[in-house]
Amino acid sequence: MPGEETTDLLEGAKEVLQVNDRGGWTVPAGRLYPHQWLWDSCFIAIGLRHIDIERAQTELRSLLRGQWANGMLPNIVFTGEAARRETNLWRSWVNPYAPADVNTSGVTQPPMLAEAVLKIGQLLKPPERRSWYKEMLPALISYHEWLYADRDPHQEGLILLLHPYESGLDNSPPWISELRKHSMPWWISVIERLKLDIAVNFVRTDTKHVSPGQRMSNVEAMAYWAAVRRLRRKAYNSEALISRSLFAVEDLAFNSIFIRANNCLRVIAKTAGRQLPETLADSMSRTEKALEQLWDEESGLYFSRSFVSHKLVQEPTIACLLPLYSGGISRNRAQQLVGLLKRRSMFQASWPVPSVPLSSPYFSPFKYWQGPSWVNTNWLIIEGLKNYGFTAEAKSLQDKTVKLIAKNGFYEYFNPLTGEPAGAPNFSWTAALTIDFLKS
Ligand code: GLC
């Protein structure tokens, strides 16, 4: 891209992060998402480190306000009056470990924190780097320990998730299919059959900001709301939830990100001159080996797996490519995933990378996590490609992503066939990761 255009894009990205700054933390998008989200803030900090490293550090520190006493990092830290409706849905106070002075959700999100901490540290001088890592280490260790203690009850190495929001890919097909099998309340099925779900439009706030055709369906939204209420009724106690339900998924995207996060944690601890607790280190090496259990030889794809039945949920999505980011797969497997990225019926779109394959029956080019291309998943794939030495593929995907944003703006997601923008405008992680692309 010519120098002038790059400068404009960089300035535009900085402006988005300025507008979304709430003093100490950043909203994903002003109107649609007015609180602090876990993996959003990590991507935001990864971009911010290039232009204002102190703000990047503050962004991550402020996430820790929401950390529960058992180590859980919630996907949302609520703020302000606007949060009354949401806090009343989640009621984090029903769990004894939730912080007393901040309202949060009761579930987590992909563990991107270690990567963000590590990447910020790499831009600091050695003494500051060590003290930054020392400062963040206790929170990181207790988060990773919580994931094992609470979400890997059989010590299989794979982390289970209890709500689709935890995957970050909210209405991704494997979650919809598991939800329909194991967690669809009868009254929602009746509403669906009678086509009465249209009434939900009156209470939904997201579709007031973004066209309903670009968000999850009313039936999905109702089912997700009911799933939150179920978690709340059990006070977010995973043992009680797992013993009474089949709705628990060993999510492929989450576990791929977790493997990379564990590696980041090892580097952070080593640089800080600290040792990781032995049991944590043992669990971490189990996870790396366990990922291969999610491989399906017949289709040549990785999938998420049902925690209870141990059956793979054979719905291909963008998650199929994320083992590349984990860094924990063989070169041969990585090569197979690059093949998928280039295959027309799978992920080779005009404006890559679609969140489900083009041939999937779920594919719909504007529909949230069921088709559109997202900048954060592109970033994860690019990082993975670089790590495995697929330099040309990484460069091509990065150039396409930057071009897509330069042409259409800092939107939440994009139609992979036409490049048209969708979802929220001025979306923070799109802006932050653009800065990372331009500066790295
Ligand atoms: C949506 C996305 C989720 C993101 C949140 C805030 O719920 O699915 O990944 O964290 O918005 O941007």
PDB file of C-alpha atoms in Angstrom, residues 135-270:
ATOM      1  CA  GLU A 135       3.379  -8.075  38.131  1.00  0.00           C
ATOM      2  CA  MET A 136       1.093 -10.021  35.774  1.00  0.00           C
ATOM      3  CA  LEU A 137       2.300 -13.531  36.631  1.00  0.00           C
ATOM      4  CA  PRO A 138       0.161 -14.246  39.737  1.00  0.00           C
ATOM      5  CA  ALA A 139      -3.095 -13.375  37.900  1.00  0.00           C
ATOM      6  CA  LEU A 140      -2.077 -15.431  34.877  1.00  0.00           C
ATOM      7  CA  ILE A 141      -1.088 -18.444  36.949  1.00  0.00           C
ATOM      8  CA  SER A 142      -4.297 -18.398  38.935  1.00  0.00           C
ATOM      9  CA  TYR A 143      -6.357 -18.070  35.727  1.00  0.00           C
ATOM     10  CA  HIS A 144      -4.636 -21.020  34.051  1.00  0.00           C
ATOM     11  CA  GLU A 145      -4.887 -23.025  37.303  1.00  0.00           C
ATOM     12  CA  TRP A 146      -8.609 -22.259  37.483  1.00  0.00           C
ATOM     13  CA  LEU A 147      -9.103 -23.467  33.915  1.00  0.00           C
ATOM     14  CA  TYR A 148      -7.575 -26.816  34.852  1.00  0.00           C
ATOM     15  CA  ALA A 149      -9.202 -27.142  38.265  1.00  0.00           C
ATOM     16  CA  ASP A 150     -12.664 -26.100  37.173  1.00  0.00           C
ATOM     17  CA  ARG A 151     -12.865 -27.027  33.507  1.00  0.00           C
ATOM     18  CA  ASP A 152     -10.766 -30.163  33.174  1.00  0.00           C
ATOM     19  CA  PRO A 153     -12.324 -32.328  35.892  1.00  0.00           C
ATOM     20  CA  HIS A 154     -11.026 -35.617  34.444  1.00  0.00           C
ATOM     21  CA  GLN A 155      -7.558 -34.255  33.810  1.00  0.00           C
ATOM     22  CA  GLU A 156      -7.746 -34.981  30.115  1.00  0.00           C
ATOM     23  CA  GLY A 157      -5.837 -31.846  29.203  1.00  0.00           C
ATOM     24  CA  LEU A 158      -8.746 -30.309  27.276  1.00  0.00           C
ATOM     25  CA  ILE A 159     -10.746 -27.439  28.741  1.00  0.00           C
ATOM     26  CA  LEU A 160     -14.545 -27.661  28.582  1.00  0.00           C
ATOM     27  CA  LEU A 161     -16.811 -24.671  28.064  1.00  0.00           C
ATOM     28  CA  LEU A 162     -20.294 -24.268  29.514  1.00  0.00           C
ATOM     29  CA  HIS A 163     -21.700 -21.470  27.399  1.00  0.00           C
ATOM     30  CA  PRO A 164     -21.143 -20.553  23.722  1.00  0.00           C
ATOM     31  CA  TYR A 165     -20.088 -17.036  24.783  1.00  0.00           C
ATOM     32  CA  GLU A 166     -16.972 -18.623  26.290  1.00  0.00           C
ATOM     33  CA  SER A 167     -15.785 -19.646  22.825  1.00  0.00           C
ATOM     34  CA  GLY A 168     -15.792 -16.005  21.645  1.00  0.00           C
ATOM     35  CA  LEU A 169     -17.369 -17.296  18.397  1.00  0.00           C
ATOM     36  CA  ASP A 170     -20.845 -16.917  19.844  1.00  0.00           C
ATOM     37  CA  ASN A 171     -23.170 -18.613  17.343  1.00  0.00           C
ATOM     38  CA  SER A 172     -20.640 -20.867  15.669  1.00  0.00           C
ATOM     39  CA  PRO A 173     -22.298 -24.025  14.208  1.00  0.00           C
ATOM     40  CA  PRO A 174     -20.923 -26.663  16.643  1.00  0.00           C
ATOM     41  CA  TRP A 175     -22.436 -24.687  19.508  1.00  0.00           C
ATOM     42  CA  ILE A 176     -25.790 -24.328  17.785  1.00  0.00           C
ATOM     43  CA  SER A 177     -25.874 -28.040  17.041  1.00  0.00           C
ATOM     44  CA  GLU A 178     -24.949 -29.043  20.633  1.00  0.00           C
ATOM     45  CA  LEU A 179     -27.422 -26.555  22.031  1.00  0.00           C
ATOM     46  CA  ARG A 180     -30.221 -27.984  19.904  1.00  0.00           C
ATOM     47  CA  LYS A 181     -29.333 -31.483  21.106  1.00  0.00           C
ATOM     48  CA  HIS A 182     -28.834 -30.846  24.801  1.00  0.00           C
ATOM     49  CA  SER A 183     -29.968 -27.451  26.000  1.00  0.00           C
ATOM     50  CA  MET A 184     -33.037 -26.242  24.139  1.00  0.00           C
ATOM     51  CA  PRO A 185     -35.892 -25.524  26.605  1.00  0.00           C
ATOM     52  CA  TRP A 186     -39.235 -26.920  25.408  1.00  0.00           C
ATOM     53  CA  TRP A 187     -40.852 -23.484  25.431  1.00  0.00           C
ATOM     54  CA  ILE A 188     -38.315 -22.123  22.954  1.00  0.00           C
ATOM     55  CA  SER A 189     -39.023 -25.055  20.600  1.00  0.00           C
ATOM     56  CA  VAL A 190     -42.741 -24.248  20.825  1.00  0.00           C
ATOM     57  CA  ILE A 191     -42.124 -20.557  20.121  1.00  0.00           C
ATOM     58  CA  GLU A 192     -39.951 -21.554  17.161  1.00  0.00           C
ATOM     59  CA  ARG A 193     -42.529 -23.967  15.751  1.00  0.00           C
ATOM     60  CA  LEU A 194     -45.290 -21.371  16.018  1.00  0.00           C
ATOM     61  CA  LYS A 195     -42.974 -18.726  14.550  1.00  0.00           C
ATOM     62  CA  LEU A 196     -43.606 -16.450  17.516  1.00  0.00           C
ATOM     63  CA  ASP A 197     -39.935 -15.612  17.977  1.00  0.00           C
ATOM     64  CA  ILE A 198     -40.497 -12.345  16.151  1.00  0.00           C
ATOM     65  CA  ALA A 199     -41.797 -10.954  19.462  1.00  0.00           C
ATOM     66  CA  VAL A 200     -38.245 -11.150  20.835  1.00  0.00           C
ATOM     67  CA  ASN A 201     -37.370  -8.150  18.632  1.00  0.00           C
ATOM     68  CA  PHE A 202     -39.049  -5.901  21.190  1.00  0.00           C
ATOM     69  CA  VAL A 203     -36.637  -6.833  23.969  1.00  0.00           C
ATOM     70  CA  ARG A 204     -33.409  -7.291  22.025  1.00  0.00           C
ATOM     71  CA  THR A 205     -31.060  -4.308  22.239  1.00  0.00           C
ATOM     72  CA  ASP A 206     -28.333  -5.487  19.845  1.00  0.00           C
ATOM     73  CA  THR A 207     -30.657  -5.432  16.824  1.00  0.00           C
ATOM     74  CA  LYS A 208     -31.452  -1.783  17.557  1.00  0.00           C
ATOM     75  CA  HIS A 209     -27.847  -0.981  16.609  1.00  0.00           C
ATOM     76  CA  VAL A 210     -27.116  -3.566  13.908  1.00  0.00           C
ATOM     77  CA  SER A 211     -29.413  -5.032  11.254  1.00  0.00           C
ATOM     78  CA  PRO A 212     -31.040  -8.265  12.562  1.00  0.00           C
ATOM     79  CA  GLY A 213     -29.788 -10.138   9.477  1.00  0.00           C
ATOM     80  CA  GLN A 214     -26.243  -9.586  10.733  1.00  0.00           C
ATOM     81  CA  ARG A 215     -26.782 -10.877  14.276  1.00  0.00           C
ATOM     82  CA  MET A 216     -27.735 -14.232  15.774  1.00  0.00           C
ATOM     83  CA  SER A 217     -31.334 -15.347  15.208  1.00  0.00           C
ATOM     84  CA  ASN A 218     -34.045 -14.720  17.804  1.00  0.00           C
ATOM     85  CA  VAL A 219     -34.199 -18.432  18.611  1.00  0.00           C
ATOM     86  CA  GLU A 220     -30.430 -18.559  19.174  1.00  0.00           C
ATOM     87  CA  ALA A 221     -30.606 -15.400  21.321  1.00  0.00           C
ATOM     88  CA  MET A 222     -33.399 -16.860  23.466  1.00  0.00           C
ATOM     89  CA  ALA A 223     -31.573 -20.151  23.909  1.00  0.00           C
ATOM     90  CA  TYR A 224     -28.374 -18.323  24.929  1.00  0.00           C
ATOM     91  CA  TRP A 225     -30.306 -16.255  27.437  1.00  0.00           C
ATOM     92  CA  ALA A 226     -31.876 -19.429  28.864  1.00  0.00           C
ATOM     93  CA  ALA A 227     -28.407 -21.005  29.061  1.00  0.00           C
ATOM     94  CA  VAL A 228     -27.163 -18.050  31.131  1.00  0.00           C
ATOM     95  CA  ARG A 229     -30.119 -18.448  33.497  1.00  0.00           C
ATOM     96  CA  ARG A 230     -29.270 -22.129  33.889  1.00  0.00           C
ATOM     97  CA  LEU A 231     -25.688 -21.291  34.854  1.00  0.00           C
ATOM     98  CA  ARG A 232     -26.916 -18.637  37.252  1.00  0.00           C
ATOM     99  CA  ARG A 233     -29.348 -21.018  38.949  1.00  0.00           C
ATOM    100  CA  LYS A 234     -26.383 -23.245  39.784  1.00  0.00           C
ATOM    101  CA  ALA A 235     -24.391 -20.195  40.923  1.00  0.00           C
ATOM    102  CA  TYR A 236     -21.819 -20.864  38.161  1.00  0.00           C
ATOM    103  CA  ASN A 237     -20.709 -24.029  39.924  1.00  0.00           C
ATOM    104  CA  SER A 238     -19.293 -26.143  37.125  1.00  0.00           C
ATOM    105  CA  GLU A 239     -19.441 -29.423  39.064  1.00  0.00           C
ATOM    106  CA  ALA A 240     -23.167 -29.019  39.658  1.00  0.00           C
ATOM    107  CA  LEU A 241     -23.694 -28.046  36.021  1.00  0.00           C
ATOM    108  CA  ILE A 242     -21.706 -30.870  34.468  1.00  0.00           C
ATOM    109  CA  SER A 243     -23.320 -33.528  36.648  1.00  0.00           C
ATOM    110  CA  ARG A 244     -26.794 -32.556  35.436  1.00  0.00           C
ATOM    111  CA  SER A 245     -26.324 -31.679  31.795  1.00  0.00           C
ATOM    112  CA  LEU A 246     -24.814 -32.909  28.546  1.00  0.00           C
ATOM    113  CA  PHE A 247     -24.175 -29.366  27.364  1.00  0.00           C
ATOM    114  CA  ALA A 248     -20.393 -29.021  27.741  1.00  0.00           C
ATOM    115  CA  VAL A 249     -17.980 -28.706  24.838  1.00  0.00           C
ATOM    116  CA  GLU A 250     -14.216 -29.095  24.542  1.00  0.00           C
ATOM    117  CA  ASP A 251     -13.960 -26.194  22.158  1.00  0.00           C
ATOM    118  CA  LEU A 252     -11.309 -26.378  19.441  1.00  0.00           C
ATOM    119  CA  ALA A 253     -10.646 -22.635  19.151  1.00  0.00           C
ATOM    120  CA  PHE A 254     -10.392 -22.173  22.905  1.00  0.00           C
ATOM    121  CA  ASN A 255      -8.040 -25.119  23.416  1.00  0.00           C
ATOM    122  CA  SER A 256      -5.831 -24.095  20.491  1.00  0.00           C
ATOM    123  CA  ILE A 257      -5.500 -20.618  21.990  1.00  0.00           C
ATOM    124  CA  PHE A 258      -4.870 -22.143  25.413  1.00  0.00           C
ATOM    125  CA  ILE A 259      -1.899 -24.169  24.151  1.00  0.00           C
ATOM    126  CA  ARG A 260      -0.290 -21.018  22.804  1.00  0.00           C
ATOM    127  CA  ALA A 261      -1.169 -19.182  26.044  1.00  0.00           C
ATOM    128  CA  ASN A 262       0.555 -21.896  28.079  1.00  0.00           C
ATOM    129  CA  ASN A 263       3.685 -21.461  25.974  1.00  0.00           C
ATOM    130  CA  CYS A 264       3.552 -17.703  26.488  1.00  0.00           C
ATOM    131  CA  LEU A 265       3.169 -18.306  30.216  1.00  0.00           C
ATOM    132  CA  ARG A 266       6.302 -20.482  30.245  1.00  0.00           C
ATOM    133  CA  VAL A 267       8.318 -17.685  28.599  1.00  0.00           C
ATOM    134  CA  ILE A 268       6.877 -15.035  30.933  1.00  0.00           C
ATOM    135  CA  ALA A 269       7.731 -17.088  34.039  1.00  0.00           C
ATOM    136  CA  LYS A 270      11.233 -17.875  32.786  1.00  0.00           C
TER     137      LYS A 270
END
